Amino acid sequence: MWMAVHVASPRIWSRDLQKAWSTWGSRLCSQSSSSTQPSHHPRTQAEKAKRRQAREKAILSSVGHADCTYQNGYLMFPLMFIAIIQMSSILDTTLPFPQSYSPEYVEFGWYQWWEKQGFFRSCDAHAVDKYFSFCIPPPNVTGTLHLGHALTVAIEDALARWRRMQGCKVLWVPGCDHAGIATQSVVERKLMREQGKCRRDYSREEFLKQVWRWKDEKGDEIYHQLRKLGASLDWNRACFTMDPGFSSAVTEAFVRLCDSGLIYRSEALVNWSCALESAISDIEWSSGSCLHLLIHWRDSVSGLFSSLCFSRCCLTFFVIFFSEGEVAVSTTRPETMLGDVAIAVHPDDPRYKDLHGKHCRHPFTECLLPIITDSMVDVTFGTGAVKVTPAHDHTDFLLSQRHSLPRLTVIGGDGTMTSDCGQWLEGVKRFDARERVITALMERKLFRGKKEHPMSLPICSRSGDVTEPLLKKQWFVRCQEMGRKAVQVSERALNVWFDWCISRQLWWGHQIPAYRVTLENSKDTEEEQWVWGRSAAEARQRAAVKFGVNPDAITLTQDPDVLDTWFSSGLFPFAMLGWPQQTEDLKQFYPNSILETGSDLIFFWVARMVMLGRELTGQLPFKQVLFHSLVRDKYGRKMSKSLGNVIDPLDVISGVSLERLQEKVREGNLDPRESVVAMEAQKKDFPKGIPECGTDALRFALCSYKAQGEDISLSVSHVLSCRHFCNKMWQTVRFTLATLHDASLPTSLAETYPLSGMDRWICWRLYSTVQQCERGFQSYELHTVTSALHSFWLHSLCDVYLVSSGCEEQRDREKQVAVSVLYHCVSISLALLSPIMPFLTEELWQRLLPYADSDGTSRSLCVQPYPKTSQSTGEVVRVARLLRAQCQLTKERPDCERTSSFLLQCLNIIYIQYYYINNLNWLFIFIYFQSGMLNKT
């Protein structure tokens, strides 16, 4: 078997690996290393691609066609070679340090080594008294991660790595959500495109096999992205919401909530997608303007999509006669007239004072309709008199409850008119029926005109059709009762929560563990009788006890519906730890230490986790909640595939051409017209594609925004500037390694020659940076961490300290001290940056490791102690003592040289204090004293 491996910047592995690969691998390494000399001039993407192909062809010619092949720009290596790579114990960092920074070179291999060493496994941690646990918000298994997910990963991984370096036993659980509606929609479109079949052409079992096959093919893409992003997840605990263990937890939760009366079955209005023929949640529909709105829906028989253009949404007026005259009624939905059961007016509307309590006759059915009064009626809407259709409008449904009105369903689940409408409308699509009703009103001379009326329509985000309020018997959760127990939920949340419909008319998902009971010789076949259980056998026993009959006299039929995906996701914080079993993980890591997620999920996911966790475990599922903002494009638009602004994080990490971006759009499931819009937007935003930025630059850029606050407008140019910062770090360490080569470092700063003023200042700046990082992590304000580290490394260390050290003439002993200070600053800064930029800091730290004063047990930066201000206090106190001692020495021997040196050191510090306000006068004084003019005067 063969595997494609990109080797544009191959890593050179340890000597043990080279021995294991002595047959032909060493020739490949030597050839590749000799052909990857860095260039001092920037090259275009096309030039880089051309050079990469030339190098790869040279490699191919050296190892022979019998061992590997070259296909589509990639070298195809046998899996034996991949296995040898995985056997390597550590990357070899003793070889010459490359001259330029390459993300591909740096990031290749480290993650596999971390994972192999077990650094991410909580069971391998040594700490037993400090725990830090949380879960990743499980992404949908349907597709790939976008930059919004990358922000979540960057923040959460930084917190996990920081806590791990603090000595905590960290458990960060990966997982994926089965995404019932989204996954089923994708698979149905795939089957229609490839085989011309819809779901109904298969049995339920056959269709589920198709879904599992698709999941097995596509499900690992998300985990691959998470690894590329450097997420230090405990992969041994990866959790999928359709796994057997998790499914058992879902069943247990449903049964317990039913037993406590918090789940019930009732007939109520739900948001219904006629294309999917299922109820949908509030997050799966969005409001769209009706003016010039193009609506798509799918024919339930053929499975093909049709279109309807609402060039204008009209307010229709018609009259209804009663014994003393007529009343003009206004509506935006003439097609539901056959389901009208009343006419409503406002009790204080003077136009209809004389109509209170009277009846009028329906224009089509001739039935008498009561004229009711209710304060819910808007007197400014149309004529102020509205028709009441309880089975197809949420407001009308409430009116029917308050006035005891009947409910007539005239639109079926497939979006066609029912038999209650009569033969002239039965089977007609709902929007075609609208035109027929208006035509019939005109023929009867009851039509009084129409006018444009701007409004919003609920559009299903999965199918693109207009959702329909339909009256359905479904399973519901009593959210307000659960919310009152979870007192940490805000009052606003309690006020807006209605009972939660958890039924979905799908095949993919957790089938509801409820069974309809049919008794032998029972004459009442209309009344529904239900029981529930962890299995069919348990349900049968429950039914026998409930109805007092022999179990053999009972016929059970399981509800074909599945549970809402949000129901299973709401169990994630404790189901991932083995609940309902009282596992050791559950005892150690529950409640979770924190939940970090997007602010748009506070009601759909967070509040439900709080309520379910409090009800089922008796505890809140997490101790803290951290929300981050939404990621938008540089124009402030929400990222959408139809806009062409959704960016795959891997495209930012590795770079991608415009042609490949547009190829991805064509491979997707967008409507052809939306694809054209998306590709035009890509041409405008990325005319030359996306340059290679690397994982560390992307993570640093995402963490540099203030996560709690306004939405984030991320641009690729900002990520690219962070890549330049990575290069600055690379060159700084390269310079440090060059200075360390001939110098012998003292074991600590405390044993060095007295520090110069600039040395003391850079140590003080380092201490201040450690303090800012410590505070930033503790308050979860990662933007202050990135800002402090960027300022220290770029402005203090590089622009001031290195430049100053290079300008001064130093004795050997003073030079040794300066090198020691430089090493101290660089190594501490790498540790500070490690949680945010793990790959680059690991590479550079490993390069510096031979010069460290260690016992040889240090293996990786990611498990080293995170720098603390308490550890740096001794150095600061020592600097203060040295300053006082030097001041005293200056008083005793006030010679010009020593005085000028002391004043110069003071002016260095003064210059830095005014550095950020661009005070040119102090800058000139600094340059003046540096040039030695003070001694002459």
Short mmCIF file of C-alpha atoms in Angstrom, two decimals, residues 182-406:
data_model
loop_
_atom_site.label_atom_id
_atom_site.label_comp_id
_atom_site.label_asym_id
_atom_site.label_seq_id
_atom_site.Cartn_x
_atom_site.Cartn_y
_atom_site.Cartn_z
CA ALA A 182 -27.31 18.00 8.50
CA THR A 183 -25.83 14.53 7.99
CA GLN A 184 -29.03 13.02 6.61
CA SER A 185 -29.41 15.95 4.20
CA VAL A 186 -25.86 15.54 2.90
CA VAL A 187 -26.24 11.81 2.38
CA GLU A 188 -29.62 12.21 0.69
CA ARG A 189 -28.16 14.73 -1.77
CA LYS A 190 -25.23 12.41 -2.40
CA LEU A 191 -27.53 9.47 -3.17
CA MET A 192 -29.71 11.59 -5.45
CA ARG A 193 -26.65 12.89 -7.30
CA GLU A 194 -24.89 9.54 -7.67
CA GLN A 195 -27.74 7.02 -7.85
CA GLY A 196 -30.84 9.10 -8.57
CA LYS A 197 -32.53 7.75 -5.43
CA CYS A 198 -34.08 9.42 -2.40
CA ARG A 199 -34.34 8.17 1.16
CA ARG A 200 -37.74 6.59 0.64
CA ASP A 201 -36.26 4.27 -1.99
CA TYR A 202 -34.40 2.44 0.80
CA SER A 203 -35.51 0.69 3.94
CA ARG A 204 -34.48 2.38 7.16
CA GLU A 205 -31.72 -0.16 7.79
CA GLU A 206 -30.36 0.18 4.25
CA PHE A 207 -30.32 3.94 4.44
CA LEU A 208 -28.54 3.92 7.82
CA LYS A 209 -25.85 1.67 6.31
CA GLN A 210 -25.32 4.34 3.65
CA VAL A 211 -24.96 7.02 6.36
CA TRP A 212 -22.48 4.98 8.39
CA ARG A 213 -20.46 4.30 5.24
CA TRP A 214 -20.32 8.03 4.52
CA LYS A 215 -19.40 8.77 8.15
CA ASP A 216 -16.53 6.28 8.05
CA GLU A 217 -15.21 7.90 4.88
CA LYS A 218 -15.51 11.54 5.98
CA GLY A 219 -15.50 11.41 9.77
CA ASP A 220 -11.71 11.50 10.20
CA GLU A 221 -11.30 14.80 8.32
CA ILE A 222 -12.19 16.84 11.39
CA TYR A 223 -9.76 14.93 13.61
CA HIS A 224 -7.04 15.48 11.00
CA GLN A 225 -7.73 19.22 11.12
CA LEU A 226 -7.60 19.25 14.91
CA ARG A 227 -4.20 17.58 14.86
CA LYS A 228 -2.91 20.06 12.29
CA LEU A 229 -4.10 22.88 14.56
CA GLY A 230 -2.00 21.39 17.37
CA ALA A 231 -4.93 20.53 19.65
CA SER A 232 -3.50 18.59 22.63
CA LEU A 233 -6.56 16.35 23.00
CA ASP A 234 -6.66 13.01 24.78
CA TRP A 235 -7.38 10.95 21.67
CA ASN A 236 -7.86 7.74 23.63
CA ARG A 237 -11.14 9.22 24.86
CA ALA A 238 -12.51 10.43 21.50
CA CYS A 239 -16.29 10.46 21.74
CA PHE A 240 -18.92 10.25 19.00
CA THR A 241 -22.54 10.85 19.97
CA MET A 242 -23.70 7.71 18.15
CA ASP A 243 -21.19 5.43 19.89
CA PRO A 244 -22.84 2.57 21.84
CA GLY A 245 -21.80 3.97 25.22
CA PHE A 246 -23.03 7.45 24.44
CA SER A 247 -26.26 6.08 22.98
CA SER A 248 -26.90 4.22 26.24
CA ALA A 249 -26.49 7.51 28.11
CA VAL A 250 -29.04 9.17 25.81
CA THR A 251 -31.55 6.38 26.43
CA GLU A 252 -30.98 6.58 30.18
CA ALA A 253 -31.50 10.34 30.18
CA PHE A 254 -34.77 10.07 28.24
CA VAL A 255 -36.14 7.37 30.55
CA ARG A 256 -35.23 9.24 33.72
CA LEU A 257 -36.76 12.50 32.49
CA CYS A 258 -39.95 10.68 31.46
CA ASP A 259 -40.15 9.02 34.85
CA SER A 260 -39.88 12.41 36.56
CA GLY A 261 -42.56 13.94 34.35
CA LEU A 262 -40.19 16.37 32.64
CA ILE A 263 -40.74 14.78 29.20
CA TYR A 264 -44.30 14.51 27.89
CA ARG A 265 -46.08 13.92 24.57
CA SER A 266 -48.55 16.47 23.29
CA GLU A 267 -49.97 18.06 20.16
CA ALA A 268 -48.52 21.52 19.53
CA LEU A 269 -47.23 23.79 16.79
CA VAL A 270 -43.68 23.09 15.69
CA ASN A 271 -41.33 24.59 13.11
CA TRP A 272 -41.65 22.16 10.20
CA SER A 273 -39.48 21.78 7.12
CA CYS A 274 -41.64 20.50 4.27
CA ALA A 275 -38.54 19.57 2.29
CA LEU A 276 -37.09 17.47 5.11
CA GLU A 277 -40.53 16.45 6.38
CA SER A 278 -39.33 16.95 9.92
CA ALA A 279 -39.56 19.34 12.81
CA ILE A 280 -36.47 21.53 13.14
CA SER A 281 -34.92 23.47 15.98
CA ASP A 282 -34.79 27.25 16.24
CA ILE A 283 -31.11 27.31 15.29
CA GLU A 284 -31.86 25.55 11.98
CA TRP A 285 -33.90 28.37 10.50
CA SER A 286 -33.17 32.01 9.87
CA SER A 287 -35.27 35.02 8.98
CA GLY A 288 -35.14 36.29 5.42
CA SER A 289 -36.68 39.34 3.85
CA CYS A 290 -39.67 38.57 1.66
CA LEU A 291 -38.92 41.29 -0.87
CA HIS A 292 -37.12 39.81 -3.90
CA LEU A 293 -36.55 36.56 -2.02
CA LEU A 294 -35.80 33.37 -3.94
CA ILE A 295 -37.15 30.33 -2.12
CA HIS A 296 -36.06 26.75 -2.87
CA TRP A 297 -37.92 23.67 -1.78
CA ARG A 298 -37.69 20.00 -2.59
CA ASP A 299 -40.48 17.98 -4.07
CA SER A 300 -41.14 15.16 -1.58
CA VAL A 301 -41.94 12.67 -4.36
CA SER A 302 -39.25 13.30 -6.96
CA GLY A 303 -36.67 14.65 -4.53
CA LEU A 304 -35.91 17.45 -7.01
CA PHE A 305 -35.63 21.09 -5.98
CA SER A 306 -37.98 23.74 -7.29
CA SER A 307 -37.94 27.52 -6.95
CA LEU A 308 -40.42 30.26 -6.16
CA CYS A 309 -39.55 33.93 -6.43
CA PHE A 310 -41.33 36.24 -3.98
CA SER A 311 -40.89 39.37 -6.06
CA ARG A 312 -43.26 40.95 -3.56
CA CYS A 313 -44.95 39.74 -0.40
CA CYS A 314 -48.55 40.95 -0.50
CA LEU A 315 -51.06 41.84 2.13
CA THR A 316 -54.35 40.53 0.73
CA PHE A 317 -57.74 42.02 1.57
CA PHE A 318 -61.05 40.20 1.22
CA VAL A 319 -64.48 40.55 2.75
CA ILE A 320 -66.62 38.22 4.79
CA PHE A 321 -70.35 38.78 4.99
CA PHE A 322 -72.45 38.60 8.09
CA SER A 323 -76.12 39.33 8.79
CA GLU A 324 -75.70 43.09 9.01
CA GLY A 325 -73.01 43.77 6.42
CA GLU A 326 -69.42 42.83 5.69
CA VAL A 327 -66.02 43.07 7.32
CA ALA A 328 -62.75 43.48 5.41
CA VAL A 329 -60.09 41.01 6.55
CA SER A 330 -56.32 41.26 5.88
CA THR A 331 -53.88 38.37 5.61
CA THR A 332 -50.47 37.48 4.20
CA ARG A 333 -51.43 33.80 3.86
CA PRO A 334 -54.57 33.36 1.73
CA GLU A 335 -53.74 29.67 1.20
CA THR A 336 -54.64 28.87 4.83
CA MET A 337 -58.15 30.34 4.59
CA LEU A 338 -59.67 26.86 4.58
CA GLY A 339 -58.32 26.45 8.14
CA ASP A 340 -59.85 29.68 9.51
CA VAL A 341 -61.97 29.22 12.62
CA ALA A 342 -62.59 32.85 13.71
CA ILE A 343 -62.08 36.55 12.98
CA ALA A 344 -60.20 38.56 15.63
CA VAL A 345 -60.25 42.31 16.35
CA HIS A 346 -58.81 44.46 19.14
CA PRO A 347 -61.34 45.16 21.91
CA ASP A 348 -60.51 48.89 21.86
CA ASP A 349 -60.69 49.32 18.08
CA PRO A 350 -63.64 51.69 17.53
CA ARG A 351 -64.19 50.45 13.97
CA TYR A 352 -65.46 47.08 15.18
CA LYS A 353 -67.25 47.93 18.43
CA ASP A 354 -70.56 46.76 16.99
CA LEU A 355 -69.18 43.41 15.84
CA HIS A 356 -68.15 42.01 19.22
CA GLY A 357 -69.69 38.59 19.81
CA LYS A 358 -71.25 38.27 16.36
CA HIS A 359 -70.65 35.69 13.64
CA CYS A 360 -69.80 35.83 9.96
CA ARG A 361 -69.89 33.23 7.19
CA HIS A 362 -66.78 31.64 5.67
CA PRO A 363 -66.57 32.50 1.95
CA PHE A 364 -65.76 28.91 0.88
CA THR A 365 -67.12 26.50 3.50
CA GLU A 366 -70.20 28.56 4.49
CA CYS A 367 -69.42 27.78 8.14
CA LEU A 368 -70.16 30.45 10.77
CA LEU A 369 -67.02 32.04 12.23
CA PRO A 370 -67.15 33.88 15.59
CA ILE A 371 -65.77 37.43 15.78
CA ILE A 372 -63.60 37.46 18.91
CA THR A 373 -61.78 40.28 20.66
CA ASP A 374 -58.24 40.03 21.96
CA SER A 375 -55.51 42.52 22.87
CA MET A 376 -52.98 40.48 20.88
CA VAL A 377 -54.41 41.89 17.63
CA ASP A 378 -52.36 44.71 16.10
CA VAL A 379 -54.78 47.50 15.11
CA THR A 380 -52.21 48.90 12.62
CA PHE A 381 -51.93 45.66 10.66
CA GLY A 382 -54.01 45.91 7.50
CA THR A 383 -57.65 46.59 8.33
CA GLY A 384 -57.27 45.67 11.99
CA ALA A 385 -59.37 42.52 11.48
CA VAL A 386 -57.44 39.29 11.02
CA LYS A 387 -58.37 35.70 10.37
CA VAL A 388 -57.48 33.07 12.98
CA THR A 389 -55.82 29.85 11.76
CA PRO A 390 -54.63 28.05 14.93
CA ALA A 391 -53.03 25.08 13.13
CA HIS A 392 -50.70 27.24 11.01
CA ASP A 393 -49.68 30.28 13.07
CA HIS A 394 -48.07 30.55 16.50
CA THR A 395 -50.04 33.64 17.53
CA ASP A 396 -53.31 32.11 16.34
CA PHE A 397 -52.48 28.94 18.28
CA LEU A 398 -52.29 30.99 21.49
CA LEU A 399 -55.58 32.65 20.59
CA SER A 400 -57.18 29.22 20.20
CA GLN A 401 -56.01 28.26 23.67
CA ARG A 402 -57.41 31.44 25.22
CA HIS A 403 -60.75 31.27 23.38
CA SER A 404 -61.22 27.46 23.12
CA LEU A 405 -61.19 27.43 19.32
CA PRO A 406 -60.87 24.29 17.14
#
